[in-house]
GROMACS .gro file of C-alpha atoms in nm:
model
  433
    1MET     CA    1  26.903   8.534   2.860
    2SER     CA    2  26.665   8.770   2.699
    3THR     CA    3  26.404   8.676   2.486
    4ASP     CA    4  26.232   8.909   2.226
    5THR     CA    5  25.900   8.981   2.323
    6PRO     CA    6  25.658   8.972   2.048
    7GLN     CA    7  25.540   9.316   1.956
    8PRO     CA    8  25.159   9.348   1.886
    9ALA     CA    9  25.075   9.364   1.562
   10GLU     CA   10  24.960   9.720   1.416
   11THR     CA   11  24.644   9.785   1.358
   12VAL     CA   12  24.496   9.955   1.103
   13GLU     CA   13  24.159  10.117   1.211
   14ASP     CA   14  23.908  10.167   0.913
   15THR     CA   15  23.837  10.555   0.870
   16PRO     CA   16  23.547  10.717   0.675
   17PRO     CA   17  23.650  10.899   0.368
   18THR     CA   18  23.700  11.250   0.319
   19THR     CA   19  23.456  11.452   0.220
   20ASP     CA   20  23.647  11.497  -0.066
   21ALA     CA   21  23.690  11.154  -0.130
   22ALA     CA   22  23.315  11.071  -0.099
   23ASP     CA   23  23.223  11.392  -0.341
   24SER     CA   24  23.479  11.210  -0.605
   25ALA     CA   25  23.318  10.858  -0.532
   26PHE     CA   26  22.982  10.994  -0.589
   27SER     CA   27  23.080  11.191  -0.880
   28SER     CA   28  23.230  10.874  -1.098
   29ASP     CA   29  22.909  10.687  -0.956
   30THR     CA   30  22.768  10.600  -1.308
   31ARG     CA   31  22.383  10.668  -1.214
   32VAL     CA   32  22.444  11.044  -1.178
   33GLN     CA   33  22.520  11.174  -1.538
   34THR     CA   34  22.603  11.510  -1.677
   35VAL     CA   35  22.474  11.655  -2.001
   36SER     CA   36  22.825  11.627  -2.114
   37THR     CA   37  22.812  11.253  -2.032
   38ALA     CA   38  22.488  11.212  -2.200
   39PHE     CA   39  22.579  11.360  -2.496
   40ASN     CA   40  22.897  11.156  -2.513
   41ASP     CA   41  22.640  10.833  -2.465
   42TYR     CA   42  22.510  10.965  -2.758
   43TRP     CA   43  22.777  11.017  -2.997
   44ALA     CA   44  22.830  10.658  -2.900
   45ARG     CA   45  22.569  10.532  -3.000
   46LEU     CA   46  22.535  10.719  -3.283
   47ARG     CA   47  22.875  10.626  -3.419
   48SER     CA   48  22.828  10.223  -3.316
   49GLY     CA   49  22.508  10.244  -3.591
   50ASP     CA   50  22.236  10.321  -3.352
   51LEU     CA   51  22.099  10.628  -3.568
   52GLY     CA   52  21.716  10.610  -3.471
   53SER     CA   53  21.530  10.863  -3.633
   54LEU     CA   54  21.765  11.092  -3.694
   55PRO     CA   55  21.816  11.051  -4.030
   56ALA     CA   56  21.460  11.074  -4.107
   57ILE     CA   57  21.456  11.431  -3.917
   58PHE     CA   58  21.715  11.530  -4.134
   59GLY     CA   59  21.547  11.467  -4.441
   60LEU     CA   60  21.214  11.593  -4.324
   61ALA     CA   61  21.439  11.906  -4.222
   62VAL     CA   62  21.593  11.949  -4.590
   63LEU     CA   63  21.212  11.880  -4.747
   64VAL     CA   64  21.099  12.158  -4.557
   65ILE     CA   65  21.352  12.411  -4.635
   66LEU     CA   66  21.365  12.306  -5.000
   67PHE     CA   67  20.951  12.339  -5.058
   68TYR     CA   68  20.978  12.669  -4.870
   69GLY     CA   69  21.229  12.812  -5.072
   70LEU     CA   70  21.033  12.720  -5.405
   71ARG     CA   71  20.718  12.802  -5.278
   72PRO     CA   72  20.770  13.023  -4.962
   73GLU     CA   73  20.427  13.187  -5.020
   74THR     CA   74  20.225  12.879  -4.997
   75PHE     CA   75  20.432  12.610  -4.826
   76LEU     CA   76  20.426  12.694  -4.467
   77SER     CA   77  20.108  12.889  -4.489
   78LYS     CA   78  19.828  12.819  -4.205
   79LEU     CA   79  19.631  12.655  -4.454
   80ASN     CA   80  19.892  12.416  -4.594
   81LEU     CA   81  20.042  12.316  -4.270
   82ALA     CA   82  19.663  12.211  -4.180
   83ASN     CA   83  19.617  12.008  -4.505
   84LEU     CA   84  19.983  11.846  -4.461
   85LEU     CA   85  19.910  11.706  -4.124
   86THR     CA   86  19.524  11.566  -4.239
   87GLN     CA   87  19.731  11.412  -4.557
   88ALA     CA   88  19.965  11.241  -4.311
   89MET     CA   89  19.697  11.086  -4.083
   90PRO     CA   90  19.593  10.776  -4.280
   91VAL     CA   91  19.932  10.688  -4.345
   92ALA     CA   92  20.077  10.756  -4.032
   93ILE     CA   93  19.832  10.504  -3.859
   94LEU     CA   94  19.885  10.277  -4.066
   95ALA     CA   95  20.237  10.274  -4.050
   96MET     CA   96  20.220  10.244  -3.707
   97GLY     CA   97  20.066   9.921  -3.740
   98LEU     CA   98  20.331   9.787  -3.950
   99VAL     CA   99  20.564   9.891  -3.731
  100PHE     CA  100  20.432   9.598  -3.477
  101VAL     CA  101  20.484   9.358  -3.754
  102LEU     CA  102  20.815   9.490  -3.888
  103LEU     CA  103  20.941   9.465  -3.534
  104LEU     CA  104  20.938   9.048  -3.603
  105GLY     CA  105  21.079   9.128  -3.933
  106GLU     CA  106  20.757   9.018  -4.069
  107ILE     CA  107  20.564   9.193  -4.325
  108ASP     CA  108  20.193   9.244  -4.409
  109LEU     CA  109  20.117   9.321  -4.746
  110SER     CA  110  19.733   9.352  -4.724
  111ALA     CA  111  19.770   9.659  -4.451
  112GLY     CA  112  19.639   9.833  -4.720
  113VAL     CA  113  19.319   9.687  -4.830
  114ALA     CA  114  19.248   9.568  -4.472
  115SER     CA  115  19.213   9.901  -4.409
  116GLY     CA  116  18.967   9.975  -4.729
  117SER     CA  117  18.756   9.651  -4.617
  118SER     CA  118  18.702   9.742  -4.301
  119ALA     CA  119  18.626  10.128  -4.443
  120ALA     CA  120  18.375   9.911  -4.663
  121VAL     CA  121  18.244   9.728  -4.359
  122MET     CA  122  18.154  10.063  -4.167
  123ALA     CA  123  18.055  10.246  -4.486
  124LYS     CA  124  17.778   9.962  -4.576
  125LEU     CA  125  17.624   9.967  -4.212
  126LEU     CA  126  17.578  10.328  -4.202
  127ILE     CA  127  17.415  10.334  -4.574
  128ASP     CA  128  17.239  10.015  -4.607
  129GLY     CA  129  17.206   9.943  -4.204
  130GLY     CA  130  17.135  10.264  -4.106
  131VAL     CA  131  17.311  10.170  -3.794
  132ASN     CA  132  17.489  10.409  -3.516
  133TRP     CA  133  17.802  10.540  -3.611
  134VAL     CA  134  17.950  10.358  -3.280
  135ILE     CA  135  17.829  10.027  -3.388
  136ALA     CA  136  17.938  10.108  -3.766
  137VAL     CA  137  18.341  10.210  -3.602
  138LEU     CA  138  18.326   9.880  -3.368
  139ALA     CA  139  18.226   9.633  -3.677
  140ALA     CA  140  18.522   9.813  -3.868
  141LEU     CA  141  18.738   9.736  -3.592
  142VAL     CA  142  18.629   9.379  -3.557
  143THR     CA  143  18.655   9.334  -3.888
  144GLY     CA  144  19.044   9.425  -3.878
  145LEU     CA  145  19.079   9.231  -3.590
  146ILE     CA  146  18.967   8.935  -3.763
  147ILE     CA  147  19.164   8.940  -4.052
  148GLY     CA  148  19.475   9.003  -3.833
  149ALA     CA  149  19.403   8.703  -3.632
  150VAL     CA  150  19.343   8.501  -3.956
  151ILE     CA  151  19.661   8.610  -4.095
  152GLY     CA  152  19.813   8.568  -3.773
  153ALA     CA  153  19.726   8.212  -3.744
  154LEU     CA  154  19.842   8.084  -4.055
  155VAL     CA  155  20.197   8.281  -3.996
  156ALA     CA  156  20.239   8.189  -3.628
  157VAL     CA  157  20.065   7.819  -3.634
  158VAL     CA  158  20.079   7.682  -4.000
  159ARG     CA  159  20.438   7.839  -4.030
  160ILE     CA  160  20.315   7.992  -4.395
  161PRO     CA  161  20.567   8.325  -4.455
  162SER     CA  162  20.385   8.629  -4.390
  163PHE     CA  163  20.500   8.722  -4.751
  164VAL     CA  164  20.256   8.459  -4.903
  165VAL     CA  165  19.975   8.507  -4.662
  166THR     CA  166  19.927   8.834  -4.697
  167LEU     CA  167  20.010   8.868  -5.054
  168ALA     CA  168  19.714   8.634  -5.051
  169PHE     CA  169  19.490   8.816  -4.851
  170PHE     CA  170  19.552   9.147  -5.047
  171LEU     CA  171  19.419   8.990  -5.368
  172GLY     CA  172  19.106   8.869  -5.152
  173LEU     CA  173  19.060   9.161  -4.927
  174GLN     CA  174  18.981   9.340  -5.281
  175GLY     CA  175  18.742   9.042  -5.382
  176ILE     CA  176  18.560   9.147  -5.069
  177ALA     CA  177  18.552   9.496  -5.104
  178LEU     CA  178  18.450   9.482  -5.451
  179LYS     CA  179  18.168   9.208  -5.382
  180LEU     CA  180  18.051   9.462  -5.075
  181ILE     CA  181  18.055   9.782  -5.302
  182GLY     CA  182  17.988   9.674  -5.640
  183GLU     CA  183  18.210   9.712  -5.945
  184GLY     CA  184  18.222  10.090  -6.022
  185GLY     CA  185  18.044  10.221  -5.723
  186THR     CA  186  18.081  10.422  -5.470
  187VAL     CA  187  17.969  10.426  -5.101
  188PRO     CA  188  17.914  10.786  -4.964
  189VAL     CA  189  18.017  10.874  -4.599
  190HIS     CA  190  17.762  11.146  -4.483
  191ASN     CA  191  17.771  11.079  -4.088
  192ASN     CA  192  17.893  11.397  -3.922
  193VAL     CA  193  18.096  11.219  -3.666
  194ILE     CA  194  18.323  11.062  -3.917
  195ILE     CA  195  18.325  11.321  -4.154
  196ALA     CA  196  18.459  11.567  -3.876
  197LEU     CA  197  18.780  11.342  -3.807
  198ALA     CA  198  18.939  11.492  -4.150
  199ASN     CA  199  18.736  11.785  -4.229
  200LYS     CA  200  18.605  11.974  -3.909
  201ASN     CA  201  18.826  12.177  -3.635
  202MET     CA  202  18.821  12.159  -3.242
  203PRO     CA  203  18.740  12.440  -3.079
  204VAL     CA  204  18.984  12.674  -3.043
  205TRP     CA  205  18.967  12.708  -2.646
  206LEU     CA  206  18.962  12.320  -2.665
  207GLY     CA  207  19.267  12.273  -2.878
  208TRP     CA  208  19.472  12.534  -2.606
  209THR     CA  209  19.329  12.347  -2.329
  210LEU     CA  210  19.445  11.978  -2.476
  211ALA     CA  211  19.793  12.150  -2.549
  212VAL     CA  212  19.856  12.262  -2.178
  213VAL     CA  213  19.725  11.905  -2.064
  214CYS     CA  214  19.963  11.747  -2.301
  215VAL     CA  215  20.229  11.946  -2.190
  216VAL     CA  216  20.194  11.933  -1.810
  217LEU     CA  217  20.134  11.581  -1.841
  218TYR     CA  218  20.432  11.513  -2.036
  219ALA     CA  219  20.650  11.724  -1.765
  220GLY     CA  220  20.527  11.524  -1.497
  221PHE     CA  221  20.594  11.202  -1.640
  222GLN     CA  222  20.936  11.329  -1.701
  223LEU     CA  223  20.968  11.429  -1.364
  224LEU     CA  224  20.809  11.137  -1.205
  225ARG     CA  225  21.044  10.871  -1.411
  226GLN     CA  226  21.333  11.066  -1.300
  227GLN     CA  227  21.211  11.042  -0.959
  228ARG     CA  228  21.177  10.690  -0.950
  229GLN     CA  229  21.515  10.641  -1.094
  230ALA     CA  230  21.651  10.837  -0.851
  231ALA     CA  231  21.477  10.621  -0.578
  232LYS     CA  232  21.549  10.274  -0.692
  233GLY     CA  233  21.948  10.385  -0.780
  234LEU     CA  234  21.922  10.352  -1.146
  235SER     CA  235  22.098  10.528  -1.412
  236ARG     CA  236  21.942  10.879  -1.553
  237HIS     CA  237  21.977  11.177  -1.729
  238PRO     CA  238  22.053  11.469  -1.614
  239MET     CA  239  21.791  11.712  -1.506
  240ALA     CA  240  21.886  11.957  -1.735
  241LEU     CA  241  21.837  11.723  -2.027
  242VAL     CA  242  21.506  11.649  -1.908
  243LEU     CA  243  21.399  11.981  -1.868
  244ALA     CA  244  21.532  12.061  -2.219
  245ARG     CA  245  21.311  11.807  -2.361
  246VAL     CA  246  20.993  11.927  -2.167
  247VAL     CA  247  21.096  12.283  -2.305
  248VAL     CA  248  21.119  12.142  -2.671
  249MET     CA  249  20.800  11.965  -2.629
  250ALA     CA  250  20.598  12.286  -2.498
  251ILE     CA  251  20.754  12.503  -2.776
  252VAL     CA  252  20.640  12.250  -3.045
  253VAL     CA  253  20.314  12.171  -2.934
  254ILE     CA  254  20.212  12.470  -2.831
  255GLY     CA  255  20.372  12.672  -3.150
  256ALA     CA  256  20.166  12.422  -3.358
  257THR     CA  257  19.867  12.500  -3.170
  258ALA     CA  258  19.882  12.857  -3.199
  259VAL     CA  259  19.942  12.829  -3.596
  260LEU     CA  260  19.636  12.590  -3.637
  261ASN     CA  261  19.412  12.817  -3.405
  262GLN     CA  262  19.456  13.100  -3.680
  263ASN     CA  263  19.219  13.199  -3.898
  264ARG     CA  264  19.289  12.999  -4.236
  265ALA     CA  265  19.024  13.111  -4.418
  266ARG     CA  266  19.069  13.325  -4.759
  267VAL     CA  267  18.759  13.523  -4.671
  268THR     CA  268  18.766  13.725  -4.357
  269THR     CA  269  18.390  13.694  -4.261
  270ILE     CA  270  18.474  13.336  -4.235
  271PHE     CA  271  18.676  13.174  -3.947
  272LEU     CA  272  18.843  12.868  -4.025
  273GLY     CA  273  19.035  12.749  -3.740
  274GLY     CA  274  19.133  12.550  -3.478
  275VAL     CA  275  19.311  12.212  -3.444
  276PRO     CA  276  19.170  11.908  -3.712
  277TRP     CA  277  19.020  11.670  -3.504
  278GLY     CA  278  19.208  11.379  -3.639
  279VAL     CA  279  19.521  11.531  -3.458
  280PRO     CA  280  19.421  11.436  -3.122
  281LEU     CA  281  19.308  11.076  -3.245
  282VAL     CA  282  19.662  11.027  -3.398
  283ALA     CA  283  19.779  11.165  -3.055
  284VAL     CA  284  19.632  10.906  -2.856
  285LEU     CA  285  19.670  10.634  -3.035
  286PHE     CA  286  20.062  10.722  -3.070
  287LEU     CA  287  20.053  10.743  -2.691
  288ILE     CA  288  19.914  10.414  -2.665
  289CYS     CA  289  20.134  10.263  -2.887
  290THR     CA  290  20.459  10.404  -2.767
  291PHE     CA  291  20.330  10.278  -2.430
  292VAL     CA  292  20.264   9.934  -2.551
  293LEU     CA  293  20.624   9.894  -2.662
  294GLN     CA  294  20.848  10.098  -2.441
  295ARG     CA  295  20.686  10.055  -2.069
  296THR     CA  296  20.495   9.695  -2.065
  297THR     CA  297  20.621   9.381  -2.062
  298TYR     CA  298  20.439   9.286  -2.413
  299GLY     CA  299  20.679   9.575  -2.539
  300ARG     CA  300  20.969   9.403  -2.419
  301HIS     CA  301  20.858   9.040  -2.585
  302VAL     CA  302  20.794   9.166  -2.865
  303TYR     CA  303  21.127   9.344  -2.893
  304ALA     CA  304  21.290   9.013  -2.759
  305VAL     CA  305  21.133   8.829  -3.046
  306GLY     CA  306  21.198   9.032  -3.323
  307GLY     CA  307  21.533   9.003  -3.192
  308ASN     CA  308  21.608   8.651  -3.155
  309ALA     CA  309  21.277   8.416  -3.169
  310GLU     CA  310  21.498   8.124  -3.046
  311ALA     CA  311  21.648   8.280  -2.744
  312ALA     CA  312  21.301   8.453  -2.678
  313ARG     CA  313  21.130   8.104  -2.705
  314ARG     CA  314  21.391   7.952  -2.452
  315ALA     CA  315  21.315   8.219  -2.189
  316GLY     CA  316  20.985   8.134  -2.169
  317ILE     CA  317  20.809   8.408  -2.378
  318SER     CA  318  20.514   8.266  -2.605
  319VAL     CA  319  20.665   8.322  -2.966
  320LEU     CA  320  20.336   8.209  -3.117
  321GLY     CA  321  20.114   8.436  -2.912
  322ILE     CA  322  20.357   8.729  -3.001
  323ARG     CA  323  20.344   8.650  -3.349
  324MET     CA  324  19.953   8.635  -3.387
  325SER     CA  325  19.923   8.950  -3.169
  326VAL     CA  326  20.128   9.183  -3.407
  327PHE     CA  327  19.946   9.085  -3.708
  328MET     CA  328  19.561   9.168  -3.482
  329ILE     CA  329  19.739   9.529  -3.368
  330GLY     CA  330  19.839   9.598  -3.719
  331SER     CA  331  19.529   9.519  -3.896
  332ALA     CA  332  19.304   9.692  -3.583
  333LEU     CA  333  19.529  10.035  -3.692
  334ALA     CA  334  19.466   9.980  -4.048
  335ALA     CA  335  19.104   9.968  -3.982
  336ILE     CA  336  19.127  10.271  -3.777
  337SER     CA  337  19.329  10.446  -4.093
  338GLY     CA  338  19.070  10.329  -4.324
  339ILE     CA  339  18.797  10.505  -4.148
  340VAL     CA  340  19.013  10.814  -4.125
  341ALA     CA  341  19.088  10.789  -4.499
  342ALA     CA  342  18.674  10.758  -4.613
  343SER     CA  343  18.686  11.067  -4.335
  344ARG     CA  344  18.885  11.249  -4.558
  345LEU     CA  345  18.751  11.146  -4.895
  346GLY     CA  346  18.389  11.136  -4.774
  347SER     CA  347  18.323  10.764  -4.957
  348VAL     CA  348  18.479  10.409  -4.974
  349THR     CA  349  18.526  10.253  -5.330
  350PRO     CA  350  18.630   9.937  -5.408
  351ASP     CA  351  18.993   9.983  -5.436
  352ALA     CA  352  19.029  10.206  -5.141
  353GLY     CA  353  19.337  10.106  -4.930
  354ALA     CA  354  19.495   9.950  -5.273
  355GLY     CA  355  19.754  10.102  -5.516
  356ASN     CA  356  20.015  10.291  -5.325
  357THR     CA  357  19.848  10.300  -4.956
  358LEU     CA  358  20.041  10.012  -4.819
  359LEU     CA  359  20.355  10.126  -5.023
  360TYR     CA  360  20.335  10.472  -4.837
  361ALA     CA  361  20.277  10.319  -4.491
  362VAL     CA  362  20.596  10.057  -4.515
  363GLY     CA  363  20.766  10.394  -4.674
  364ALA     CA  364  20.693  10.581  -4.357
  365ALA     CA  365  20.754  10.327  -4.128
  366VAL     CA  366  21.155  10.235  -4.263
  367ILE     CA  367  21.190  10.615  -4.334
  368GLY     CA  368  21.104  10.686  -3.983
  369GLY     CA  369  21.361  10.439  -3.857
  370THR     CA  370  21.227  10.082  -3.828
  371SER     CA  371  21.442   9.804  -3.941
  372LEU     CA  372  21.371   9.584  -4.181
  373PHE     CA  373  21.571   9.295  -4.040
  374GLY     CA  374  21.297   9.307  -3.697
  375GLY     CA  375  21.389   9.414  -3.321
  376LYS     CA  376  21.433   9.807  -3.371
  377GLY     CA  377  21.154  10.069  -3.409
  378LYS     CA  378  20.924  10.283  -3.206
  379ALA     CA  379  20.593  10.392  -3.314
  380ARG     CA  380  20.737  10.759  -3.331
  381ASP     CA  381  20.902  10.625  -3.689
  382ALA     CA  382  20.564  10.586  -3.827
  383LEU     CA  383  20.468  10.944  -3.771
  384ILE     CA  384  20.793  11.122  -3.860
  385GLY     CA  385  20.774  10.879  -4.180
  386GLY     CA  386  20.461  10.995  -4.252
  387LEU     CA  387  20.538  11.321  -4.210
  388VAL     CA  388  20.798  11.298  -4.483
  389ILE     CA  389  20.564  11.081  -4.719
  390ALA     CA  390  20.327  11.370  -4.667
  391THR     CA  391  20.559  11.665  -4.712
  392ILE     CA  392  20.674  11.498  -5.050
  393ASP     CA  393  20.320  11.428  -5.193
  394ASN     CA  394  20.226  11.807  -5.054
  395GLY     CA  395  20.537  11.983  -5.161
  396LEU     CA  396  20.536  11.839  -5.509
  397GLY     CA  397  20.157  11.898  -5.560
  398LEU     CA  398  20.209  12.322  -5.476
  399LEU     CA  399  20.477  12.278  -5.719
  400GLY     CA  400  20.274  12.141  -5.980
  401ALA     CA  401  20.523  11.841  -6.080
  402LYS     CA  402  20.445  11.563  -6.278
  403ALA     CA  403  20.315  11.251  -6.093
  404TYR     CA  404  20.622  11.029  -6.210
  405LEU     CA  405  20.854  11.279  -5.948
  406ASN     CA  406  20.650  11.173  -5.677
  407TYR     CA  407  20.699  10.815  -5.715
  408LEU     CA  408  21.080  10.902  -5.805
  409ILE     CA  409  21.125  11.073  -5.491
  410THR     CA  410  20.952  10.866  -5.275
  411GLY     CA  411  21.130  10.543  -5.400
  412GLY     CA  412  21.413  10.726  -5.372
  413PHE     CA  413  21.362  10.808  -4.989
  414LEU     CA  414  21.248  10.464  -4.934
  415LEU     CA  415  21.559  10.337  -5.090
  416LEU     CA  416  21.801  10.549  -4.887
  417ALA     CA  417  21.633  10.443  -4.591
  418ALA     CA  418  21.691  10.085  -4.611
  419SER     CA  419  22.045  10.148  -4.777
  420ILE     CA  420  22.108  10.374  -4.387
  421ASP     CA  421  21.930  10.098  -4.205
  422ALA     CA  422  22.133   9.783  -4.374
  423LEU     CA  423  22.480   9.998  -4.300
  424ALA     CA  424  22.365  10.081  -3.955
  425ARG     CA  425  22.289   9.734  -3.884
  426ARG     CA  426  22.614   9.609  -4.016
  427ARG     CA  427  22.770   9.913  -3.811
  428ARG     CA  428  22.606   9.759  -3.489
  429SER     CA  429  22.696   9.438  -3.549
  430ALA     CA  430  23.059   9.526  -3.578
  431SER     CA  431  23.048   9.689  -3.263
  432GLY     CA  432  22.886   9.451  -3.069
  433ARG     CA  433  22.545   9.613  -3.014
   0.00000   0.00000   0.00000
């Protein structure tokens, strides 16, 4: 009787993938992006409501084209461009501080008068105290930090709404400034270093040196970041896009430096050129704020608390400490804004920082792309929004327009920005972002 002998089972050997298969797998790896993939991702974010600063950039471009068409001989002149940057500096610095507060969905109505009160402390120490300008500036910064710490404690610890606390400080700080300076009084600022911030220019060689250093450092940072992401196997942008960013940044920085280094004087026998000293100050503050928000654990905690405070608390984040710190940062930057404003005007008055200063700063942050609902915004929003505010003021001034038009147009831009923010937020919620 024959028996069927069991046949050995067929074994399937693991064979390495062919070169084509390996290439296909590599090309499908999400860590390796192409330009078209990056563009599609960006377009998807736009469609989902993540507009960022794009509306503000578009609005700024429209304003530049409009005012250039109406005043082609003056609006983009070398002298007016320098004036435009100087006008934007105090508002942009104040707005950068407000970005931290707005990221938590809070508001600081006292930021404007905090800048004026801090500047008043500095001016009084310079004139009456005869102290060194370094000590006077440090005293102004400490004043801003103390104001922010008290506001932050009342909001975070006592749980008083920020609107009420900062409204009370808006009124109280004006009284302190009035006490320091006196009703109808003015404290002149004659210190050469302080005055130079908004009224003097850097040497031409120094402006070019800083421009080249900025471009080299930016390029090095982008390439180093790309290398680190590749080493860790993280998703990264294509090298072509990174190089395009570097080229655009180089064109903007070198182009602006070339324009500002030209002679802006109307008399050829006088040289009035160079980058205003306040520009590198704003640039340094911008870099610091951007680094803190985008590259530190603290910055991630700020966004987390602004997005969902209860979830952040359960994750072990000190919500109380974050709330206090953002008001301190906002008031410290407000103090710097007050110093720059005092430099530009050459004096400090009891109403310094009052009036429309705060409204323009909040408008700059919101117009630039920072959300009033919290959790969304960047330091660059303050710069772009500050340029929009300054462009409106500067352009209408060149046209000799009535003051009411400035208020109407600025208010319209703010309302439009808030509407875009609300609609984009609704779109993001619908798309699950």
